[in-house]
mmCIF file with all atom_site columns, C-alpha atoms in Angstrom:
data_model
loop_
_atom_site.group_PDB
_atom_site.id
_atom_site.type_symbol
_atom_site.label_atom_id
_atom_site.label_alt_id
_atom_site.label_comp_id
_atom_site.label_asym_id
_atom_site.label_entity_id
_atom_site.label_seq_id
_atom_site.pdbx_PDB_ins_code
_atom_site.Cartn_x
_atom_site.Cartn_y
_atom_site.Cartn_z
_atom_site.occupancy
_atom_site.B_iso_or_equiv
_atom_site.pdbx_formal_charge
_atom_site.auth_seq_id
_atom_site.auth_comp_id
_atom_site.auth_asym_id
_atom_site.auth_atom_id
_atom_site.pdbx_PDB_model_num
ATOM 1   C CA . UNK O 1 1   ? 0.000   0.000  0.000  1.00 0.00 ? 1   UNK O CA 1
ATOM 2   C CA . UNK O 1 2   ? 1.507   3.381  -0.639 1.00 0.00 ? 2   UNK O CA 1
ATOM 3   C CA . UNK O 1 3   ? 0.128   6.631  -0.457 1.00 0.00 ? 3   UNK O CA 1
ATOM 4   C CA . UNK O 1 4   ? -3.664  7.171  0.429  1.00 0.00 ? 4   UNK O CA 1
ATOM 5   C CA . UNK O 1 5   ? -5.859  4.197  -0.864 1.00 0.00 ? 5   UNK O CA 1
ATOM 6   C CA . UNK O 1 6   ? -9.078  2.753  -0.501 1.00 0.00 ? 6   UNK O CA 1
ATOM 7   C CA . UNK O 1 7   ? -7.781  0.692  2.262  1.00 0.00 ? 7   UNK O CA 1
ATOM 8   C CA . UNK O 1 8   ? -6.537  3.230  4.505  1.00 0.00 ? 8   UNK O CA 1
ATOM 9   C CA . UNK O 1 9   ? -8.819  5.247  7.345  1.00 0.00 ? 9   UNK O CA 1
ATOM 10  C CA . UNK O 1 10  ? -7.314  7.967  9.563  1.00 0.00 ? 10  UNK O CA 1
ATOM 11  C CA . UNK O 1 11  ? -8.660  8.777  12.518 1.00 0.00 ? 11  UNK O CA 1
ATOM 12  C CA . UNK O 1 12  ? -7.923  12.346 14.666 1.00 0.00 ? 12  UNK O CA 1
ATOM 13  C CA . UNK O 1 13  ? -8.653  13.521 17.969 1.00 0.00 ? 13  UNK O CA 1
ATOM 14  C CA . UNK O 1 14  ? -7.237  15.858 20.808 1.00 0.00 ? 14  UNK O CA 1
ATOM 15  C CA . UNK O 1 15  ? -5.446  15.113 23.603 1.00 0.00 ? 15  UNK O CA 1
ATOM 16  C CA . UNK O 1 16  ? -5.169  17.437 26.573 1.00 0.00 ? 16  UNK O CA 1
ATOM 17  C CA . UNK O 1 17  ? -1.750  17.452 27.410 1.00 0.00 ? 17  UNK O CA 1
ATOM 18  C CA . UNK O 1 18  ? -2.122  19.740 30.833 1.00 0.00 ? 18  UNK O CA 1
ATOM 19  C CA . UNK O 1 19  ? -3.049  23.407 31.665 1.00 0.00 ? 19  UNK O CA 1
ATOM 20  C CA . UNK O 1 20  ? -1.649  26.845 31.154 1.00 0.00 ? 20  UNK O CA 1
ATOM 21  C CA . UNK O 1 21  ? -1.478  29.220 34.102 1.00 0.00 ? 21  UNK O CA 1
ATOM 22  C CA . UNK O 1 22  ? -5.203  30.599 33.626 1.00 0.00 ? 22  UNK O CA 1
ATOM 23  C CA . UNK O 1 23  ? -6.476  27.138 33.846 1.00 0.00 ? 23  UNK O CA 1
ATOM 24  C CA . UNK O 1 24  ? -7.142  26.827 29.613 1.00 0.00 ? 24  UNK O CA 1
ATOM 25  C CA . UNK O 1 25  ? -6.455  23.180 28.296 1.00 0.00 ? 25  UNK O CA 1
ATOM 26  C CA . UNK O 1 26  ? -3.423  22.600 26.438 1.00 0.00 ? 26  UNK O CA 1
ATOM 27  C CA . UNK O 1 27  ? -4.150  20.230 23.894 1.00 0.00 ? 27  UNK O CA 1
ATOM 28  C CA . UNK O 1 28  ? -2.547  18.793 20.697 1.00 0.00 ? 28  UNK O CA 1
ATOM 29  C CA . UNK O 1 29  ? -4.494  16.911 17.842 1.00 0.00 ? 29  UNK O CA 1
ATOM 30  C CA . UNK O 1 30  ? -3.024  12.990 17.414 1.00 0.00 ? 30  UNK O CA 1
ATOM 31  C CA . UNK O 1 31  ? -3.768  11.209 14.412 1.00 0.00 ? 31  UNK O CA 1
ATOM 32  C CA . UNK O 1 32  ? -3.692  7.627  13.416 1.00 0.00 ? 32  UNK O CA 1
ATOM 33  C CA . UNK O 1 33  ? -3.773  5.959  10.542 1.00 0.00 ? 33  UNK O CA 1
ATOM 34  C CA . UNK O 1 34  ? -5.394  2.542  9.554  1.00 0.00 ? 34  UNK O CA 1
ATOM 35  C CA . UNK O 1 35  ? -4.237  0.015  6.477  1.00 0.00 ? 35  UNK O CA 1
ATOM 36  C CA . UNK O 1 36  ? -6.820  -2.270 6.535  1.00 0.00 ? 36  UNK O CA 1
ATOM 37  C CA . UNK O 1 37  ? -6.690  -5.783 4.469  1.00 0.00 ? 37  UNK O CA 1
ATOM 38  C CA . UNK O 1 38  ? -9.464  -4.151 1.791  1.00 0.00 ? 38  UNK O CA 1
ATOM 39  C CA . UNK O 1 39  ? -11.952 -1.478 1.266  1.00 0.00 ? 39  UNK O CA 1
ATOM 40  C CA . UNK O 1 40  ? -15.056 -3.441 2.136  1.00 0.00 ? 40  UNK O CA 1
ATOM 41  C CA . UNK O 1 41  ? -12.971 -4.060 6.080  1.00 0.00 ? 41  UNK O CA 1
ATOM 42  C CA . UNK O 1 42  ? -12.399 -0.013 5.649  1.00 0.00 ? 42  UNK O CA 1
ATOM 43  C CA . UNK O 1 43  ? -15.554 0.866  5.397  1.00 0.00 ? 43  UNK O CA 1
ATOM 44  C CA . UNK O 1 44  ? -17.081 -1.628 7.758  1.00 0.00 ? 44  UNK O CA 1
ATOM 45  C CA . UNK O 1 45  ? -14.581 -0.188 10.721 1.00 0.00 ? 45  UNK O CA 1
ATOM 46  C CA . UNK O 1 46  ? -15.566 3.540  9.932  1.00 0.00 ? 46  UNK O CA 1
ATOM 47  C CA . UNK O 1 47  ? -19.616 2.550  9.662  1.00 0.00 ? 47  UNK O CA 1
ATOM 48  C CA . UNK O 1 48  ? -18.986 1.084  13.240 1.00 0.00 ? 48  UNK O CA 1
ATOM 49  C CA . UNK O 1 49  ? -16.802 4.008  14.587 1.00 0.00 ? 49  UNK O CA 1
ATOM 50  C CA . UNK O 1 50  ? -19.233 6.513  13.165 1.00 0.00 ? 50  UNK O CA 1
ATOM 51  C CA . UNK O 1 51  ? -21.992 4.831  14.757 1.00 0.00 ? 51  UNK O CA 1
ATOM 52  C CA . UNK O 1 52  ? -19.870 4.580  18.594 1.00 0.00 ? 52  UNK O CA 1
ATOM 53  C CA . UNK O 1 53  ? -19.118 8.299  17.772 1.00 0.00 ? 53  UNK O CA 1
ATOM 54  C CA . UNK O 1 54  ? -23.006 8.928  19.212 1.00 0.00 ? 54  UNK O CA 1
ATOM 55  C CA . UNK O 1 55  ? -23.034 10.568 22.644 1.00 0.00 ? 55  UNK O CA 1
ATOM 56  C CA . UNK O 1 56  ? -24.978 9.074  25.177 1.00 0.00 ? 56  UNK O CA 1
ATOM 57  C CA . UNK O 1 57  ? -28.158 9.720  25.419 1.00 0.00 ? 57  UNK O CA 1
ATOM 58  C CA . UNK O 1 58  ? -27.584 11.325 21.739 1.00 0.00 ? 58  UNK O CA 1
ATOM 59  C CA . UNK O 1 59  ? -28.888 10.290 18.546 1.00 0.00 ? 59  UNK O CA 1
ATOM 60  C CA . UNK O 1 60  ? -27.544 9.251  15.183 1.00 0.00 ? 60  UNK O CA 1
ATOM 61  C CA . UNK O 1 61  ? -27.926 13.408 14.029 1.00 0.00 ? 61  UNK O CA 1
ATOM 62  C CA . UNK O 1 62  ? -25.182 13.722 17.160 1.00 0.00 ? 62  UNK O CA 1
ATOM 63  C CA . UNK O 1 63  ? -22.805 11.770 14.977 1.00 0.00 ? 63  UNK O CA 1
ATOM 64  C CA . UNK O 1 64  ? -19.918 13.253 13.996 1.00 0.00 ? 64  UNK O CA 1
ATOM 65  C CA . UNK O 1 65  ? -19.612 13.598 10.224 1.00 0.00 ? 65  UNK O CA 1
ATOM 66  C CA . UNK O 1 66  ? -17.476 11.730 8.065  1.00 0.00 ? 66  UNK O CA 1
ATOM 67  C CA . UNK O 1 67  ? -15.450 14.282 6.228  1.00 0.00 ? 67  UNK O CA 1
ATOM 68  C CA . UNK O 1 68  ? -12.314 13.833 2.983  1.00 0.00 ? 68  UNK O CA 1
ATOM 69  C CA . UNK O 1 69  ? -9.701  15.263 4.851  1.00 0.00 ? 69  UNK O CA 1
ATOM 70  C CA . UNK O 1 70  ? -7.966  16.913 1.743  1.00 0.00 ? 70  UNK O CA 1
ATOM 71  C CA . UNK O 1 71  ? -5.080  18.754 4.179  1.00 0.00 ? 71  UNK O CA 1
ATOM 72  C CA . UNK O 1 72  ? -3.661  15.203 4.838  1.00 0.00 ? 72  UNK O CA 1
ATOM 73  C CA . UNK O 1 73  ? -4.239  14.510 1.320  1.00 0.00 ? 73  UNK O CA 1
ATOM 74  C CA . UNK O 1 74  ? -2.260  17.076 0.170  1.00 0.00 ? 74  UNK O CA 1
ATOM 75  C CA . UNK O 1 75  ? 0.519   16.377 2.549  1.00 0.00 ? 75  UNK O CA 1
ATOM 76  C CA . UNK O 1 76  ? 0.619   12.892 1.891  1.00 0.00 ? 76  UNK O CA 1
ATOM 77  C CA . UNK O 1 77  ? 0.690   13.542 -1.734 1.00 0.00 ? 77  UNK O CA 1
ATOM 78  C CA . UNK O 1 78  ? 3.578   15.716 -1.316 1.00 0.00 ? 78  UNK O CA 1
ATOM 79  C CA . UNK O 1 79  ? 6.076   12.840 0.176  1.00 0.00 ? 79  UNK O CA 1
ATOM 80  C CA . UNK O 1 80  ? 4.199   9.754  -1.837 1.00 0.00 ? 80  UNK O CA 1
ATOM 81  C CA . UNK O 1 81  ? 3.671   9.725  -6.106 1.00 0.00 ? 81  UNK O CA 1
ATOM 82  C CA . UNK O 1 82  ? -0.017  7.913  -5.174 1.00 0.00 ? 82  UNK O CA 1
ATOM 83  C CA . UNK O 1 83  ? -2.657  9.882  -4.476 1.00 0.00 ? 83  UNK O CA 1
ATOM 84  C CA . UNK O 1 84  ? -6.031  9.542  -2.912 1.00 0.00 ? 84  UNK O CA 1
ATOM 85  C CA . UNK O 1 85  ? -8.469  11.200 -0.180 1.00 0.00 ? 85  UNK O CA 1
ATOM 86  C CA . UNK O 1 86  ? -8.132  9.703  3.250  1.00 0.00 ? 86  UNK O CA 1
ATOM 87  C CA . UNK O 1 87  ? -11.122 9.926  5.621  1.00 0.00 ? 87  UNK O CA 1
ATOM 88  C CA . UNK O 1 88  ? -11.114 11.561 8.558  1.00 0.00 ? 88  UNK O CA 1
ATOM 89  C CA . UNK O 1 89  ? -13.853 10.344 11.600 1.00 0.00 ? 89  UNK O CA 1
ATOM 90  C CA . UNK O 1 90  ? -13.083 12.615 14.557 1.00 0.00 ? 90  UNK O CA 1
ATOM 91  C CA . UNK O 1 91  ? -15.209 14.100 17.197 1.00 0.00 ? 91  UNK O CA 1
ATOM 92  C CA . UNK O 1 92  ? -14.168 15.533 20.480 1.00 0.00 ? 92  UNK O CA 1
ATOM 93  C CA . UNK O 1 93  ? -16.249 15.474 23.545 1.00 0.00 ? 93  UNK O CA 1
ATOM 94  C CA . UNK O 1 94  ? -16.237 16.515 27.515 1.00 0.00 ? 94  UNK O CA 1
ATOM 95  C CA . UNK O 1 95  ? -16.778 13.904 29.406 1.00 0.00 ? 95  UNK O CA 1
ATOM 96  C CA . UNK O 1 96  ? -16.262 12.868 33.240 1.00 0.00 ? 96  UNK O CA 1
ATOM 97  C CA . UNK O 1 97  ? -14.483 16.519 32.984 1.00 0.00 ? 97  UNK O CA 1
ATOM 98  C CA . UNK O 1 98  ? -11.782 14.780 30.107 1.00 0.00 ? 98  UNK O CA 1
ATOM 99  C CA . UNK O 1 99  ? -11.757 15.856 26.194 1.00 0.00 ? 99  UNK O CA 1
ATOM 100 C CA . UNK O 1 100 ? -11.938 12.831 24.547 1.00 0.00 ? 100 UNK O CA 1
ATOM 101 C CA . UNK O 1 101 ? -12.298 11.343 21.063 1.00 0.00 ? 101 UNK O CA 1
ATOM 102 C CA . UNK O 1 102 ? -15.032 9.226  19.757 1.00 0.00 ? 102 UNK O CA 1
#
């Protein structure tokens, strides 16, 4: 696999990585990225993720979207010859006082 491909899924979220001196979160955005055996096991793991991306007590219009992240497309297709548009499935939520990623 090289480059962005059917096969590959990359997922982003935030990670608070402590406080500043007023209290604000410091956070920084971690992505990974997923090579999965084909497109059919690609898009089977994001249906699932973007259905656990609900909030409780939320409904399926509380997903997060599934968006073409063409940024990371661009960048990718900067260092690789193949090109292609990765998806992106992040959303970032408080919970338990904690921002985290579903």
């Amino acid at each position: 696999v090289r480059g962005c491909t059917d096969q590959t899924l990359t997922i982003g979220w935030l990670v608070v990585k402590g406080y500043d001196a007023q209290g604000q979160r410091r956070v920084e955005e971690e992505f990974l990225t997923l090579i999965c055996h084909c497109e059919a096991d690609r898009n089977e793991l994001l249906s699932k993720l973007h259905a656990l991306s609900e909030p409780p007590d939320g409904k399926p219009k509380h997903r997060v979207p599934v968006q073409a992240d063409t940024n990371l497309s661009k960048a990718i297709e900067n260092q690789v010859s193949v090109g292609g548009v990765p998806l992106l499935l992040s959303t970032f939520v408080m919970s338990e006082g904690k921002l985290s990623m579903f």
